[in-house]
PDB file of C-alpha atoms in Angstrom:
ATOM      1  CA  UNK A   1      20.249 -17.386   4.544  1.00 92.00           C
ATOM      2  CA  UNK A   2      20.102 -15.192   1.423  1.00 93.00           C
ATOM      3  CA  UNK A   3      17.217 -13.466  -0.308  1.00 91.00           C
ATOM      4  CA  UNK A   4      16.762 -15.048  -3.724  1.00 93.00           C
ATOM      5  CA  UNK A   5      13.507 -13.572  -4.962  1.00 91.00           C
ATOM      6  CA  UNK A   6      11.206 -10.610  -4.619  1.00 88.00           C
ATOM      7  CA  UNK A   7       7.658 -10.392  -6.006  1.00 91.00           C
ATOM      8  CA  UNK A   8       5.452  -7.314  -6.090  1.00 90.00           C
ATOM      9  CA  UNK A   9       1.703  -7.378  -6.756  1.00 91.00           C
ATOM     10  CA  UNK A  10      -0.197  -4.090  -7.013  1.00 88.00           C
ATOM     11  CA  UNK A  11      -3.578  -4.231  -5.261  1.00 88.00           C
ATOM     12  CA  UNK A  12      -6.558  -1.922  -5.431  1.00 83.00           C
ATOM     13  CA  UNK A  13      -8.880  -2.978  -2.651  1.00 75.00           C
ATOM     14  CA  UNK A  14     -12.497  -1.758  -2.865  1.00 73.00           C
ATOM     15  CA  UNK A  15     -12.879   0.897  -0.214  1.00 67.00           C
ATOM     16  CA  UNK A  16     -15.636   3.160   1.012  1.00 67.00           C
ATOM     17  CA  UNK A  17     -14.271   6.341   2.589  1.00 64.00           C
ATOM     18  CA  UNK A  18     -15.414   7.046   6.113  1.00 65.00           C
ATOM     19  CA  UNK A  19     -15.592   3.417   7.286  1.00 66.00           C
ATOM     20  CA  UNK A  20     -12.682   3.916   9.665  1.00 57.00           C
ATOM     21  CA  UNK A  21     -11.991   7.088  11.648  1.00 58.00           C
ATOM     22  CA  UNK A  22      -9.423   9.202   9.820  1.00 55.00           C
ATOM     23  CA  UNK A  23      -6.786   8.857  12.549  1.00 52.00           C
ATOM     24  CA  UNK A  24      -6.842   5.055  12.128  1.00 47.00           C
ATOM     25  CA  UNK A  25      -6.483   4.933   8.358  1.00 50.00           C
ATOM     26  CA  UNK A  26      -4.451   8.004   7.561  1.00 49.00           C
ATOM     27  CA  UNK A  27      -7.180   9.952   5.792  1.00 50.00           C
ATOM     28  CA  UNK A  28      -5.843  13.485   5.669  1.00 53.00           C
ATOM     29  CA  UNK A  29      -8.708  15.909   6.178  1.00 54.00           C
ATOM     30  CA  UNK A  30      -9.403  19.038   8.208  1.00 56.00           C
ATOM     31  CA  UNK A  31     -10.607  18.254  11.757  1.00 56.00           C
ATOM     32  CA  UNK A  32     -13.943  19.969  11.100  1.00 65.00           C
ATOM     33  CA  UNK A  33     -14.512  17.825   7.950  1.00 61.00           C
ATOM     34  CA  UNK A  34     -13.097  14.375   8.820  1.00 55.00           C
ATOM     35  CA  UNK A  35     -14.679  12.622   5.829  1.00 57.00           C
ATOM     36  CA  UNK A  36     -14.276  15.374   3.251  1.00 56.00           C
ATOM     37  CA  UNK A  37     -14.032  14.204  -0.389  1.00 54.00           C
ATOM     38  CA  UNK A  38     -10.979  16.460  -0.666  1.00 54.00           C
ATOM     39  CA  UNK A  39      -9.156  14.251   1.857  1.00 55.00           C
ATOM     40  CA  UNK A  40      -7.651  12.241  -1.020  1.00 58.00           C
ATOM     41  CA  UNK A  41      -5.540  13.571  -3.913  1.00 61.00           C
ATOM     42  CA  UNK A  42      -7.453  11.321  -6.352  1.00 64.00           C
ATOM     43  CA  UNK A  43     -10.547   9.133  -6.387  1.00 63.00           C
ATOM     44  CA  UNK A  44     -10.351   6.567  -3.562  1.00 65.00           C
ATOM     45  CA  UNK A  45     -10.839   3.778  -6.141  1.00 68.00           C
ATOM     46  CA  UNK A  46      -7.339   4.611  -7.472  1.00 74.00           C
ATOM     47  CA  UNK A  47      -5.640   4.075  -4.106  1.00 78.00           C
ATOM     48  CA  UNK A  48      -3.049   1.282  -4.405  1.00 84.00           C
ATOM     49  CA  UNK A  49      -0.951  -0.827  -2.078  1.00 86.00           C
ATOM     50  CA  UNK A  50       1.763  -3.336  -2.926  1.00 89.00           C
ATOM     51  CA  UNK A  51       1.715  -6.927  -1.692  1.00 91.00           C
ATOM     52  CA  UNK A  52       5.364  -7.966  -1.332  1.00 91.00           C
ATOM     53  CA  UNK A  53       6.689 -11.535  -1.251  1.00 94.00           C
ATOM     54  CA  UNK A  54      10.318 -12.254  -0.381  1.00 93.00           C
ATOM     55  CA  UNK A  55      11.898 -15.697  -0.877  1.00 95.00           C
ATOM     56  CA  UNK A  56      15.144 -17.136   0.517  1.00 95.00           C
ATOM     57  CA  UNK A  57      17.569 -19.874  -0.501  1.00 96.00           C
ATOM     58  CA  UNK A  58      16.412 -21.930   2.513  1.00 96.00           C
ATOM     59  CA  UNK A  59      12.787 -22.000   1.372  1.00 95.00           C
ATOM     60  CA  UNK A  60      11.561 -19.391   3.837  1.00 96.00           C
ATOM     61  CA  UNK A  61       9.125 -16.840   2.413  1.00 96.00           C
ATOM     62  CA  UNK A  62       7.735 -13.653   3.880  1.00 96.00           C
ATOM     63  CA  UNK A  63       4.835 -11.391   3.009  1.00 96.00           C
ATOM     64  CA  UNK A  64       4.489  -7.663   3.600  1.00 93.00           C
ATOM     65  CA  UNK A  65       2.505  -4.700   2.365  1.00 89.00           C
ATOM     66  CA  UNK A  66       3.463  -1.169   1.394  1.00 85.00           C
ATOM     67  CA  UNK A  67       1.742   1.959   2.529  1.00 81.00           C
ATOM     68  CA  UNK A  68      -1.059   3.354   0.366  1.00 80.00           C
ATOM     69  CA  UNK A  69      -0.207   5.486  -2.673  1.00 79.00           C
ATOM     70  CA  UNK A  70      -1.787   6.916  -5.804  1.00 76.00           C
ATOM     71  CA  UNK A  71      -0.456   6.577  -9.341  1.00 73.00           C
ATOM     72  CA  UNK A  72       2.370   4.215 -10.211  1.00 74.00           C
ATOM     73  CA  UNK A  73       5.650   3.237  -8.620  1.00 72.00           C
ATOM     74  CA  UNK A  74       8.756   1.900 -10.324  1.00 70.00           C
ATOM     75  CA  UNK A  75       8.795  -1.891 -10.627  1.00 67.00           C
ATOM     76  CA  UNK A  76      12.454  -2.243  -9.645  1.00 66.00           C
ATOM     77  CA  UNK A  77      13.517  -4.793  -7.032  1.00 58.00           C
ATOM     78  CA  UNK A  78      15.245  -3.319  -3.998  1.00 57.00           C
ATOM     79  CA  UNK A  79      19.045  -3.064  -3.920  1.00 62.00           C
ATOM     80  CA  UNK A  80      19.318  -5.863  -1.351  1.00 54.00           C
ATOM     81  CA  UNK A  81      18.762  -8.582  -3.983  1.00 52.00           C
TER      82      UNK A  81
END
């Protein structure tokens, strides 16, 4: 089986800070201010994640998701393709 395709879709999911405890969602904030607005480097509405789809020559497809990030990331397929 060989990987034949790789698709990346950038997602910005609506999110309200403080819904999940910081230890569960990776919100970086001081312990005495767990939901501090300074916990994020930018506005939470700009937080992105990538939806990744990988396809093979045998018709098998897989889906994954990147970790959260702010800004942009290069749109280059990985070296494995």
